[in-house]
Amino acid sequence: MLQQTRVETVVDYWLRFMAELPTVQALAAAEVEHVLSLWSGLGYYSRARRLRAAALAIVGDHGGEFPRTRAGARALPGVGPYTAGAVLSMAYDLPEALVDGNVARVFSRLFALEEQPASTAGQRELWRLAWECLPEQGAGEWNQALMELGATVCTARAVRCGECPLATVCRARATDRVAELPRLARPTPPVSVSLEIAWARRGPLVLLEKRPPQGRLAGLWEPPTREVENGAGQKSGLWPPEFRAQKTLRLGGTLARLSHSITRHAIRAEVREAAVEGSLPTAWHWVGPGDLWRMALTGMAKKVLRL
DNA sequence: TAGCCGTGGGC
DNA sequence: TGCCCAAGGCT
């Protein structure tokens, strides 16, 4: 859950997840749809699928216990170099290094590294330093302290050098280059996307569509959504003929326009009341309010449904 | 190697 | 508001 996600965001999801699936055996036995429903709104949903797959491997191949070796950990789905170092050092207090976004920023400044952290050379240098700095005892606490320093003091912006315990030995600080480091990769411009979201009601039921099993938000549920024709005249949304989008929905007296983002996509969405006649596409279903909590909804769907 | 995958918060 | 960024991993 913590991969690319802030602690504050994760906490509530983690508590619900652990209350529902408290053991690795329970997670391994759970339906993918169930796991995704607990992940609903957290994003990067492949993490949820891999977590379940890892639980299956742990139960099936490791006697229900997380591996205690780097190779064993790295072989699990969803466990990369960072996660392996994090779990082994914190859960088992093994002397394992880690590099995440925070450590990369702290080290880039502390040692005034010129390489971009995302580059191969930059990663190699960061991991070398992480191992070089690692104390023989207490690697887990060391790693957490390093990440905490990056999260609270040595931040991307509004850096708090005055509160930093390493300020006197920081090479970026000494050369007044804190704001320039770490060197950032040239950002790719975001793609603007305009969506139309259908809001169709039938008594207490709401119309939802299950997304395709591949690609973005794979297999998750959302109110029927189509990409609107953009200025260049491409990608016009294809609504079924039985379906008519009507006026823009008003929520709290204002037009229901939602801004949203998916990595490198700036999304503007408009929610429209819709009428449905005749048969529905197979992916469309009327869903009762009690079922919504048990479904794998997209974050956008939760916004629209105000859950 | 670089593109892809979600969402929420800070400024 | 719009942009940047975050306890990454996979292909």
PDB file of C-alpha atoms in Angstrom, chain A:
ATOM      1  CA  MET A   1       0.000   0.000   0.000  1.00  0.00           C
ATOM      2  CA  LEU A   2       2.851   2.341   0.772  1.00  0.00           C
ATOM      3  CA  GLN A   3       4.363   2.033  -2.691  1.00  0.00           C
ATOM      4  CA  GLN A   4       4.067   5.547  -4.165  1.00  0.00           C
ATOM      5  CA  THR A   5       1.458   6.415  -1.572  1.00  0.00           C
ATOM      6  CA  ARG A   6       1.579   8.584   1.536  1.00  0.00           C
ATOM      7  CA  VAL A   7       1.228   7.069   4.977  1.00  0.00           C
ATOM      8  CA  GLU A   8      -1.739   9.305   5.863  1.00  0.00           C
ATOM      9  CA  THR A   9      -3.579   8.092   2.796  1.00  0.00           C
ATOM     10  CA  VAL A  10      -2.865   4.458   3.567  1.00  0.00           C
ATOM     11  CA  VAL A  11      -3.817   4.293   7.255  1.00  0.00           C
ATOM     12  CA  ASP A  12      -7.592   3.952   6.915  1.00  0.00           C
ATOM     13  CA  TYR A  13      -7.296   1.459   4.054  1.00  0.00           C
ATOM     14  CA  TRP A  14      -4.812  -0.598   6.012  1.00  0.00           C
ATOM     15  CA  LEU A  15      -7.041  -0.771   9.073  1.00  0.00           C
ATOM     16  CA  ARG A  16     -10.048  -1.913   7.043  1.00  0.00           C
ATOM     17  CA  PHE A  17      -7.915  -4.322   5.032  1.00  0.00           C
ATOM     18  CA  MET A  18      -6.407  -5.946   8.113  1.00  0.00           C
ATOM     19  CA  ALA A  19      -9.774  -6.173   9.859  1.00  0.00           C
ATOM     20  CA  GLU A  20     -11.198  -7.974   6.840  1.00  0.00           C
ATOM     21  CA  LEU A  21      -8.197 -10.120   5.856  1.00  0.00           C
ATOM     22  CA  PRO A  22      -6.085 -10.399   9.016  1.00  0.00           C
ATOM     23  CA  THR A  23      -3.801 -13.254   7.958  1.00  0.00           C
ATOM     24  CA  VAL A  24      -1.789 -14.195   4.916  1.00  0.00           C
ATOM     25  CA  GLN A  25      -3.949 -17.308   4.680  1.00  0.00           C
ATOM     26  CA  ALA A  26      -7.110 -15.218   4.562  1.00  0.00           C
ATOM     27  CA  LEU A  27      -5.618 -12.988   1.879  1.00  0.00           C
ATOM     28  CA  ALA A  28      -4.507 -15.962  -0.176  1.00  0.00           C
ATOM     29  CA  ALA A  29      -7.982 -17.471   0.006  1.00  0.00           C
ATOM     30  CA  ALA A  30      -9.813 -14.231  -0.806  1.00  0.00           C
ATOM     31  CA  GLU A  31     -11.358 -13.534  -4.191  1.00  0.00           C
ATOM     32  CA  VAL A  32      -9.511 -10.981  -6.290  1.00  0.00           C
ATOM     33  CA  GLU A  33     -12.707  -8.938  -6.457  1.00  0.00           C
ATOM     34  CA  HIS A  34     -12.846  -8.858  -2.660  1.00  0.00           C
ATOM     35  CA  VAL A  35      -9.251  -7.693  -2.366  1.00  0.00           C
ATOM     36  CA  LEU A  36      -9.860  -5.029  -4.999  1.00  0.00           C
ATOM     37  CA  SER A  37     -12.934  -3.790  -3.140  1.00  0.00           C
ATOM     38  CA  LEU A  38     -10.773  -3.216  -0.059  1.00  0.00           C
ATOM     39  CA  TRP A  39      -8.258  -1.412  -2.276  1.00  0.00           C
ATOM     40  CA  SER A  40     -10.937   0.677  -3.970  1.00  0.00           C
ATOM     41  CA  GLY A  41      -9.853   4.313  -4.046  1.00  0.00           C
ATOM     42  CA  LEU A  42      -6.192   3.660  -3.258  1.00  0.00           C
ATOM     43  CA  GLY A  43      -5.050   3.503  -6.860  1.00  0.00           C
ATOM     44  CA  TYR A  44      -2.404   1.429  -8.623  1.00  0.00           C
ATOM     45  CA  TYR A  45      -4.680  -1.567  -8.425  1.00  0.00           C
ATOM     46  CA  SER A  46      -2.117  -3.997  -9.815  1.00  0.00           C
ATOM     47  CA  ARG A  47      -0.573  -3.739  -6.349  1.00  0.00           C
ATOM     48  CA  ALA A  48      -3.651  -5.404  -4.882  1.00  0.00           C
ATOM     49  CA  ARG A  49      -3.553  -8.251  -7.391  1.00  0.00           C
ATOM     50  CA  ARG A  50       0.155  -8.773  -6.796  1.00  0.00           C
ATOM     51  CA  LEU A  51      -0.285  -8.664  -3.040  1.00  0.00           C
ATOM     52  CA  ARG A  52      -2.802 -11.458  -3.254  1.00  0.00           C
ATOM     53  CA  ALA A  53      -0.550 -13.383  -5.626  1.00  0.00           C
ATOM     54  CA  ALA A  54       2.321 -12.934  -3.172  1.00  0.00           C
ATOM     55  CA  ALA A  55       0.126 -14.259  -0.366  1.00  0.00           C
ATOM     56  CA  LEU A  56      -0.601 -17.348  -2.440  1.00  0.00           C
ATOM     57  CA  ALA A  57       3.134 -17.892  -2.958  1.00  0.00           C
ATOM     58  CA  ILE A  58       3.887 -17.327   0.727  1.00  0.00           C
ATOM     59  CA  VAL A  59       1.252 -19.832   1.791  1.00  0.00           C
ATOM     60  CA  GLY A  60       2.088 -22.295  -0.959  1.00  0.00           C
ATOM     61  CA  ASP A  61       5.871 -22.102  -1.031  1.00  0.00           C
ATOM     62  CA  HIS A  62       7.033 -20.562   2.250  1.00  0.00           C
ATOM     63  CA  GLY A  63       4.907 -22.214   4.909  1.00  0.00           C
ATOM     64  CA  GLY A  64       2.867 -19.055   5.435  1.00  0.00           C
ATOM     65  CA  GLU A  65       5.836 -16.929   6.483  1.00  0.00           C
ATOM     66  CA  PHE A  66       7.363 -14.030   4.557  1.00  0.00           C
ATOM     67  CA  PRO A  67      10.801 -15.097   3.258  1.00  0.00           C
ATOM     68  CA  ARG A  68      13.799 -14.022   5.294  1.00  0.00           C
ATOM     69  CA  THR A  69      16.177 -13.730   2.375  1.00  0.00           C
ATOM     70  CA  ARG A  70      16.493 -11.019  -0.274  1.00  0.00           C
ATOM     71  CA  ALA A  71      16.215 -13.510  -3.100  1.00  0.00           C
ATOM     72  CA  GLY A  72      13.146 -15.087  -1.552  1.00  0.00           C
ATOM     73  CA  ALA A  73      11.494 -11.735  -1.022  1.00  0.00           C
ATOM     74  CA  ARG A  74      12.348 -10.436  -4.484  1.00  0.00           C
ATOM     75  CA  ALA A  75      10.779 -13.496  -6.080  1.00  0.00           C
ATOM     76  CA  LEU A  76       7.363 -12.493  -4.727  1.00  0.00           C
ATOM     77  CA  PRO A  77       5.030 -10.567  -7.044  1.00  0.00           C
ATOM     78  CA  GLY A  78       5.071  -6.852  -6.292  1.00  0.00           C
ATOM     79  CA  VAL A  79       8.243  -7.013  -4.202  1.00  0.00           C
ATOM     80  CA  GLY A  80      11.025  -4.982  -5.795  1.00  0.00           C
ATOM     81  CA  PRO A  81      14.326  -3.784  -4.364  1.00  0.00           C
ATOM     82  CA  TYR A  82      12.739  -1.166  -2.135  1.00  0.00           C
ATOM     83  CA  THR A  83      10.035  -3.389  -0.652  1.00  0.00           C
ATOM     84  CA  ALA A  84      12.444  -6.252  -0.067  1.00  0.00           C
ATOM     85  CA  GLY A  85      14.809  -3.975   1.851  1.00  0.00           C
ATOM     86  CA  ALA A  86      11.952  -2.398   3.782  1.00  0.00           C
ATOM     87  CA  VAL A  87      10.333  -5.636   4.944  1.00  0.00           C
ATOM     88  CA  LEU A  88      13.564  -7.468   5.747  1.00  0.00           C
ATOM     89  CA  SER A  89      15.081  -4.579   7.682  1.00  0.00           C
ATOM     90  CA  MET A  90      11.949  -3.521   9.553  1.00  0.00           C
ATOM     91  CA  ALA A  91      10.141  -6.804  10.141  1.00  0.00           C
ATOM     92  CA  TYR A  92      13.194  -8.982  10.739  1.00  0.00           C
ATOM     93  CA  ASP A  93      15.815  -6.350  11.618  1.00  0.00           C
ATOM     94  CA  LEU A  94      18.134  -7.742   8.972  1.00  0.00           C
ATOM     95  CA  PRO A  95      20.946  -5.490   7.688  1.00  0.00           C
ATOM     96  CA  GLU A  96      19.272  -4.592   4.387  1.00  0.00           C
ATOM     97  CA  ALA A  97      19.506  -1.228   2.672  1.00  0.00           C
ATOM     98  CA  LEU A  98      16.705   0.520   0.839  1.00  0.00           C
ATOM     99  CA  VAL A  99      16.259   3.450  -1.512  1.00  0.00           C
ATOM    100  CA  ASP A 100      12.922   5.135  -1.997  1.00  0.00           C
ATOM    101  CA  GLY A 101      12.011   8.609  -3.171  1.00  0.00           C
ATOM    102  CA  ASN A 102      12.873  10.082   0.207  1.00  0.00           C
ATOM    103  CA  VAL A 103      16.251   8.414   0.512  1.00  0.00           C
ATOM    104  CA  ALA A 104      17.054   9.422  -3.052  1.00  0.00           C
ATOM    105  CA  ARG A 105      16.311  13.068  -2.239  1.00  0.00           C
ATOM    106  CA  VAL A 106      18.210  13.053   1.057  1.00  0.00           C
ATOM    107  CA  PHE A 107      21.295  11.415  -0.436  1.00  0.00           C
ATOM    108  CA  SER A 108      21.204  13.548  -3.574  1.00  0.00           C
ATOM    109  CA  ARG A 109      21.470  16.631  -1.390  1.00  0.00           C
ATOM    110  CA  LEU A 110      23.676  15.258   1.372  1.00  0.00           C
ATOM    111  CA  PHE A 111      26.303  14.077  -1.133  1.00  0.00           C
ATOM    112  CA  ALA A 112      25.473  16.601  -3.883  1.00  0.00           C
ATOM    113  CA  LEU A 113      24.879  13.865  -6.452  1.00  0.00           C
ATOM    114  CA  GLU A 114      24.780  15.040 -10.049  1.00  0.00           C
ATOM    115  CA  GLU A 115      23.134  11.992 -11.557  1.00  0.00           C
ATOM    116  CA  GLN A 116      19.385  11.952 -11.934  1.00  0.00           C
ATOM    117  CA  PRO A 117      18.015   9.574  -9.281  1.00  0.00           C
ATOM    118  CA  ALA A 118      15.819   7.816 -11.820  1.00  0.00           C
ATOM    119  CA  SER A 119      18.702   7.021 -14.162  1.00  0.00           C
ATOM    120  CA  THR A 120      20.567   3.757 -14.038  1.00  0.00           C
ATOM    121  CA  ALA A 121      23.759   5.478 -12.941  1.00  0.00           C
ATOM    122  CA  GLY A 122      21.879   7.461 -10.326  1.00  0.00           C
ATOM    123  CA  GLN A 123      20.195   4.364  -8.913  1.00  0.00           C
ATOM    124  CA  ARG A 124      23.486   2.497  -8.762  1.00  0.00           C
ATOM    125  CA  GLU A 125      25.111   5.360  -6.870  1.00  0.00           C
ATOM    126  CA  LEU A 126      22.156   5.718  -4.467  1.00  0.00           C
ATOM    127  CA  TRP A 127      22.121   2.017  -3.622  1.00  0.00           C
ATOM    128  CA  ARG A 128      25.886   1.993  -3.159  1.00  0.00           C
ATOM    129  CA  LEU A 129      25.577   4.848  -0.677  1.00  0.00           C
ATOM    130  CA  ALA A 130      22.620   3.229   1.067  1.00  0.00           C
ATOM    131  CA  TRP A 131      24.681   0.128   1.724  1.00  0.00           C
ATOM    132  CA  GLU A 132      27.749   2.143   2.678  1.00  0.00           C
ATOM    133  CA  CYS A 133      25.825   4.178   5.266  1.00  0.00           C
ATOM    134  CA  LEU A 134      23.853   1.267   6.680  1.00  0.00           C
ATOM    135  CA  PRO A 135      24.654   0.620  10.371  1.00  0.00           C
ATOM    136  CA  GLU A 136      25.469  -2.925  11.439  1.00  0.00           C
ATOM    137  CA  GLN A 137      22.680  -2.879  13.991  1.00  0.00           C
ATOM    138  CA  GLY A 138      19.203  -1.399  13.752  1.00  0.00           C
ATOM    139  CA  ALA A 139      18.905  -1.231   9.970  1.00  0.00           C
ATOM    140  CA  GLY A 140      15.124  -1.041  10.199  1.00  0.00           C
ATOM    141  CA  GLU A 141      15.136   2.024  12.411  1.00  0.00           C
ATOM    142  CA  TRP A 142      17.889   3.572  10.335  1.00  0.00           C
ATOM    143  CA  ASN A 143      15.926   3.124   7.143  1.00  0.00           C
ATOM    144  CA  GLN A 144      12.769   4.533   8.678  1.00  0.00           C
ATOM    145  CA  ALA A 145      14.673   7.508  10.090  1.00  0.00           C
ATOM    146  CA  LEU A 146      16.184   8.222   6.691  1.00  0.00           C
ATOM    147  CA  MET A 147      12.799   8.114   4.982  1.00  0.00           C
ATOM    148  CA  GLU A 148      11.209  10.176   7.749  1.00  0.00           C
ATOM    149  CA  LEU A 149      13.897  12.810   7.330  1.00  0.00           C
ATOM    150  CA  GLY A 150      13.022  13.022   3.650  1.00  0.00           C
ATOM    151  CA  ALA A 151       9.297  13.089   4.325  1.00  0.00           C
ATOM    152  CA  THR A 152       9.326  15.783   6.996  1.00  0.00           C
ATOM    153  CA  VAL A 153      12.497  17.871   6.708  1.00  0.00           C
ATOM    154  CA  CYS A 154      14.385  17.248   3.476  1.00  0.00           C
ATOM    155  CA  THR A 155      11.220  17.642   1.431  1.00  0.00           C
ATOM    156  CA  ALA A 156      10.872  18.280  -2.277  1.00  0.00           C
ATOM    157  CA  ARG A 157       9.776  21.845  -1.650  1.00  0.00           C
ATOM    158  CA  ALA A 158       9.701  24.133   1.392  1.00  0.00           C
ATOM    159  CA  VAL A 159      12.822  22.459   2.729  1.00  0.00           C
ATOM    160  CA  ARG A 160      13.379  22.823   6.484  1.00  0.00           C
ATOM    161  CA  CYS A 161      17.171  22.972   6.548  1.00  0.00           C
ATOM    162  CA  GLY A 162      17.020  24.871   9.835  1.00  0.00           C
ATOM    163  CA  GLU A 163      15.610  21.772  11.506  1.00  0.00           C
ATOM    164  CA  CYS A 164      17.869  19.261   9.764  1.00  0.00           C
ATOM    165  CA  PRO A 165      20.306  17.308  11.947  1.00  0.00           C
ATOM    166  CA  LEU A 166      22.552  16.866   8.895  1.00  0.00           C
ATOM    167  CA  ALA A 167      22.629  20.520   7.852  1.00  0.00           C
ATOM    168  CA  THR A 168      26.220  21.017   8.920  1.00  0.00           C
ATOM    169  CA  VAL A 169      27.477  18.123   6.774  1.00  0.00           C
ATOM    170  CA  CYS A 170      25.151  18.582   3.796  1.00  0.00           C
ATOM    171  CA  ARG A 171      27.070  19.311   0.609  1.00  0.00           C
ATOM    172  CA  ALA A 172      24.085  20.773  -1.173  1.00  0.00           C
ATOM    173  CA  ARG A 173      23.526  23.094   1.765  1.00  0.00           C
ATOM    174  CA  ALA A 174      27.188  24.100   1.826  1.00  0.00           C
ATOM    175  CA  THR A 175      27.105  25.040  -1.846  1.00  0.00           C
ATOM    176  CA  ASP A 176      23.614  26.564  -1.721  1.00  0.00           C
ATOM    177  CA  ARG A 177      22.201  24.035  -4.175  1.00  0.00           C
ATOM    178  CA  VAL A 178      19.421  22.501  -2.074  1.00  0.00           C
ATOM    179  CA  ALA A 179      16.773  23.729  -4.485  1.00  0.00           C
ATOM    180  CA  GLU A 180      18.610  22.296  -7.506  1.00  0.00           C
ATOM    181  CA  LEU A 181      19.066  18.796  -6.147  1.00  0.00           C
ATOM    182  CA  PRO A 182      18.062  16.151  -6.834  1.00  0.00           C
ATOM    183  CA  ARG A 183      18.239  16.783 -10.554  1.00  0.00           C
ATOM    184  CA  LEU A 184      14.843  16.083 -12.058  1.00  0.00           C
ATOM    185  CA  ALA A 185      14.146  14.326 -15.310  1.00  0.00           C
ATOM    186  CA  ARG A 186      12.476  16.392 -17.980  1.00  0.00           C
ATOM    187  CA  PRO A 187       8.751  15.951 -17.403  1.00  0.00           C
ATOM    188  CA  THR A 188       6.593  14.702 -20.208  1.00  0.00           C
ATOM    189  CA  PRO A 189       3.653  17.016 -20.796  1.00  0.00           C
ATOM    190  CA  PRO A 190       0.351  15.705 -19.440  1.00  0.00           C
ATOM    191  CA  VAL A 191      -2.387  14.595 -21.777  1.00  0.00           C
ATOM    192  CA  SER A 192      -5.711  16.353 -21.316  1.00  0.00           C
ATOM    193  CA  VAL A 193      -8.736  14.084 -21.364  1.00  0.00           C
ATOM    194  CA  SER A 194     -12.371  15.045 -21.217  1.00  0.00           C
ATOM    195  CA  LEU A 195     -14.875  12.507 -19.931  1.00  0.00           C
ATOM    196  CA  GLU A 196     -18.602  12.277 -19.806  1.00  0.00           C
ATOM    197  CA  ILE A 197     -19.971  10.245 -16.909  1.00  0.00           C
ATOM    198  CA  ALA A 198     -23.499   8.907 -16.964  1.00  0.00           C
ATOM    199  CA  TRP A 199     -25.597   9.152 -13.857  1.00  0.00           C
ATOM    200  CA  ALA A 200     -28.558   6.822 -14.279  1.00  0.00           C
ATOM    201  CA  ARG A 201     -30.891   5.917 -11.462  1.00  0.00           C
ATOM    202  CA  ARG A 202     -33.691   3.391 -11.150  1.00  0.00           C
ATOM    203  CA  GLY A 203     -35.237   3.842  -7.755  1.00  0.00           C
ATOM    204  CA  PRO A 204     -32.509   3.033  -5.244  1.00  0.00           C
ATOM    205  CA  LEU A 205     -30.318   1.467  -7.929  1.00  0.00           C
ATOM    206  CA  VAL A 206     -27.499   3.138  -9.806  1.00  0.00           C
ATOM    207  CA  LEU A 207     -26.102   2.066 -13.165  1.00  0.00           C
ATOM    208  CA  LEU A 208     -22.498   0.880 -13.164  1.00  0.00           C
ATOM    209  CA  GLU A 209     -20.213  -0.552 -15.807  1.00  0.00           C
ATOM    210  CA  LYS A 210     -17.446  -3.077 -15.272  1.00  0.00           C
ATOM    211  CA  ARG A 211     -14.278  -1.997 -17.042  1.00  0.00           C
ATOM    212  CA  PRO A 212     -12.379  -4.370 -19.333  1.00  0.00           C
ATOM    213  CA  PRO A 213     -10.030  -6.889 -17.688  1.00  0.00           C
ATOM    214  CA  GLN A 214      -6.929  -5.285 -19.176  1.00  0.00           C
ATOM    215  CA  GLY A 215      -5.414  -1.821 -19.044  1.00  0.00           C
ATOM    216  CA  ARG A 216      -6.141   1.092 -16.796  1.00  0.00           C
ATOM    217  CA  LEU A 217      -8.439   0.428 -13.825  1.00  0.00           C
ATOM    218  CA  ALA A 218      -8.812  -3.112 -15.103  1.00  0.00           C
ATOM    219  CA  GLY A 219     -11.926  -4.900 -13.931  1.00  0.00           C
ATOM    220  CA  LEU A 220     -13.102  -2.077 -11.705  1.00  0.00           C
ATOM    221  CA  TRP A 221     -16.593  -0.615 -11.605  1.00  0.00           C
ATOM    222  CA  GLU A 222     -17.682   2.915 -12.413  1.00  0.00           C
ATOM    223  CA  PRO A 223     -20.699   4.773 -13.725  1.00  0.00           C
ATOM    224  CA  PRO A 224     -20.653   4.377 -17.527  1.00  0.00           C
ATOM    225  CA  THR A 225     -17.921   6.699 -18.744  1.00  0.00           C
ATOM    226  CA  ARG A 226     -16.902   7.735 -22.213  1.00  0.00           C
ATOM    227  CA  GLU A 227     -14.217   9.975 -23.584  1.00  0.00           C
ATOM    228  CA  VAL A 228     -15.739  13.065 -25.102  1.00  0.00           C
ATOM    229  CA  GLU A 229     -14.773  14.313 -28.513  1.00  0.00           C
ATOM    230  CA  ASN A 230     -11.876  16.659 -28.031  1.00  0.00           C
ATOM    231  CA  GLY A 231     -10.875  19.782 -29.927  1.00  0.00           C
ATOM    232  CA  ALA A 232      -8.972  17.758 -32.506  1.00  0.00           C
ATOM    233  CA  GLY A 233     -12.127  15.796 -33.282  1.00  0.00           C
ATOM    234  CA  GLN A 234     -10.873  12.472 -32.042  1.00  0.00           C
ATOM    235  CA  LYS A 235     -12.018   9.805 -29.609  1.00  0.00           C
ATOM    236  CA  SER A 236     -15.673  10.612 -29.517  1.00  0.00           C
ATOM    237  CA  GLY A 237     -17.457   8.609 -26.878  1.00  0.00           C
ATOM    238  CA  LEU A 238     -19.584   5.756 -28.141  1.00  0.00           C
ATOM    239  CA  TRP A 239     -22.751   5.463 -26.130  1.00  0.00           C
ATOM    240  CA  PRO A 240     -25.108   2.581 -26.868  1.00  0.00           C
ATOM    241  CA  PRO A 241     -28.248   3.603 -28.785  1.00  0.00           C
ATOM    242  CA  GLU A 242     -30.480   2.649 -25.842  1.00  0.00           C
ATOM    243  CA  PHE A 243     -28.721   5.236 -23.823  1.00  0.00           C
ATOM    244  CA  ARG A 244     -29.249   8.953 -23.830  1.00  0.00           C
ATOM    245  CA  ALA A 245     -27.153  11.381 -21.870  1.00  0.00           C
ATOM    246  CA  GLN A 246     -29.188  14.400 -20.977  1.00  0.00           C
ATOM    247  CA  LYS A 247     -28.555  17.448 -18.887  1.00  0.00           C
ATOM    248  CA  THR A 248     -25.539  17.976 -16.699  1.00  0.00           C
ATOM    249  CA  LEU A 249     -26.188  16.809 -13.197  1.00  0.00           C
ATOM    250  CA  ARG A 250     -26.229  19.340 -10.448  1.00  0.00           C
ATOM    251  CA  LEU A 251     -24.823  18.346  -7.102  1.00  0.00           C
ATOM    252  CA  GLY A 252     -25.370  20.795  -4.298  1.00  0.00           C
ATOM    253  CA  GLY A 253     -26.651  23.317  -6.802  1.00  0.00           C
ATOM    254  CA  THR A 254     -23.489  23.357  -8.906  1.00  0.00           C
ATOM    255  CA  LEU A 255     -22.668  21.556 -12.109  1.00  0.00           C
ATOM    256  CA  ALA A 256     -21.005  18.249 -11.381  1.00  0.00           C
ATOM    257  CA  ARG A 257     -17.689  18.802 -13.045  1.00  0.00           C
ATOM    258  CA  LEU A 258     -14.871  16.795 -11.557  1.00  0.00           C
ATOM    259  CA  SER A 259     -11.195  17.226 -12.065  1.00  0.00           C
ATOM    260  CA  HIS A 260      -9.164  14.115 -11.730  1.00  0.00           C
ATOM    261  CA  SER A 261      -5.762  12.890 -12.681  1.00  0.00           C
ATOM    262  CA  ILE A 262      -4.212   9.680 -13.727  1.00  0.00           C
ATOM    263  CA  THR A 263      -0.460   9.683 -14.112  1.00  0.00           C
ATOM    264  CA  ARG A 264       0.356  12.093 -16.929  1.00  0.00           C
ATOM    265  CA  HIS A 265      -3.328  12.562 -17.674  1.00  0.00           C
ATOM    266  CA  ALA A 266      -5.240  15.656 -16.614  1.00  0.00           C
ATOM    267  CA  ILE A 267      -8.860  14.639 -16.641  1.00  0.00           C
ATOM    268  CA  ARG A 268     -11.916  16.812 -16.594  1.00  0.00           C
ATOM    269  CA  ALA A 269     -15.188  14.999 -16.225  1.00  0.00           C
ATOM    270  CA  GLU A 270     -18.767  16.076 -16.454  1.00  0.00           C
ATOM    271  CA  VAL A 271     -21.506  14.042 -14.815  1.00  0.00           C
ATOM    272  CA  ARG A 272     -24.746  13.909 -16.784  1.00  0.00           C
ATOM    273  CA  GLU A 273     -28.073  12.496 -15.853  1.00  0.00           C
ATOM    274  CA  ALA A 274     -28.963   9.780 -18.279  1.00  0.00           C
ATOM    275  CA  ALA A 275     -31.962   7.776 -19.390  1.00  0.00           C
ATOM    276  CA  VAL A 276     -31.764   4.129 -20.394  1.00  0.00           C
ATOM    277  CA  GLU A 277     -34.245   2.279 -22.544  1.00  0.00           C
ATOM    278  CA  GLY A 278     -34.278  -1.322 -23.674  1.00  0.00           C
ATOM    279  CA  SER A 279     -31.548  -3.844 -23.086  1.00  0.00           C
ATOM    280  CA  LEU A 280     -28.211  -3.005 -21.528  1.00  0.00           C
ATOM    281  CA  PRO A 281     -24.687  -3.843 -22.637  1.00  0.00           C
ATOM    282  CA  THR A 282     -23.436  -6.917 -20.799  1.00  0.00           C
ATOM    283  CA  ALA A 283     -20.958  -4.893 -18.771  1.00  0.00           C
ATOM    284  CA  TRP A 284     -23.712  -2.678 -17.367  1.00  0.00           C
ATOM    285  CA  HIS A 285     -25.519  -3.508 -14.162  1.00  0.00           C
ATOM    286  CA  TRP A 286     -27.972  -1.891 -11.805  1.00  0.00           C
ATOM    287  CA  VAL A 287     -26.430  -1.908  -8.352  1.00  0.00           C
ATOM    288  CA  GLY A 288     -28.030  -1.340  -4.968  1.00  0.00           C
ATOM    289  CA  PRO A 289     -26.532   1.001  -2.397  1.00  0.00           C
ATOM    290  CA  GLY A 290     -25.689  -1.862  -0.039  1.00  0.00           C
ATOM    291  CA  ASP A 291     -23.587  -3.555  -2.709  1.00  0.00           C
ATOM    292  CA  LEU A 292     -21.444  -0.533  -3.476  1.00  0.00           C
ATOM    293  CA  TRP A 293     -19.278  -1.061  -0.437  1.00  0.00           C
ATOM    294  CA  ARG A 294     -18.456  -4.574  -1.534  1.00  0.00           C
ATOM    295  CA  MET A 295     -17.539  -3.656  -5.091  1.00  0.00           C
ATOM    296  CA  ALA A 296     -14.202  -2.733  -6.604  1.00  0.00           C
ATOM    297  CA  LEU A 297     -15.054   0.841  -7.524  1.00  0.00           C
ATOM    298  CA  THR A 298     -12.657   3.281  -9.122  1.00  0.00           C
ATOM    299  CA  GLY A 299     -11.707   6.316  -7.086  1.00  0.00           C
ATOM    300  CA  MET A 300     -13.557   8.458  -9.589  1.00  0.00           C
ATOM    301  CA  ALA A 301     -16.662   6.334  -9.094  1.00  0.00           C
ATOM    302  CA  LYS A 302     -16.461   6.855  -5.351  1.00  0.00           C
ATOM    303  CA  LYS A 303     -16.337  10.589  -5.938  1.00  0.00           C
ATOM    304  CA  VAL A 304     -19.322  10.531  -8.269  1.00  0.00           C
ATOM    305  CA  LEU A 305     -21.284   8.287  -5.919  1.00  0.00           C
ATOM    306  CA  ARG A 306     -20.079  10.404  -3.012  1.00  0.00           C
ATOM    307  CA  LEU A 307     -18.946   7.394  -1.011  1.00  0.00           C
TER     308      LEU A 307
END
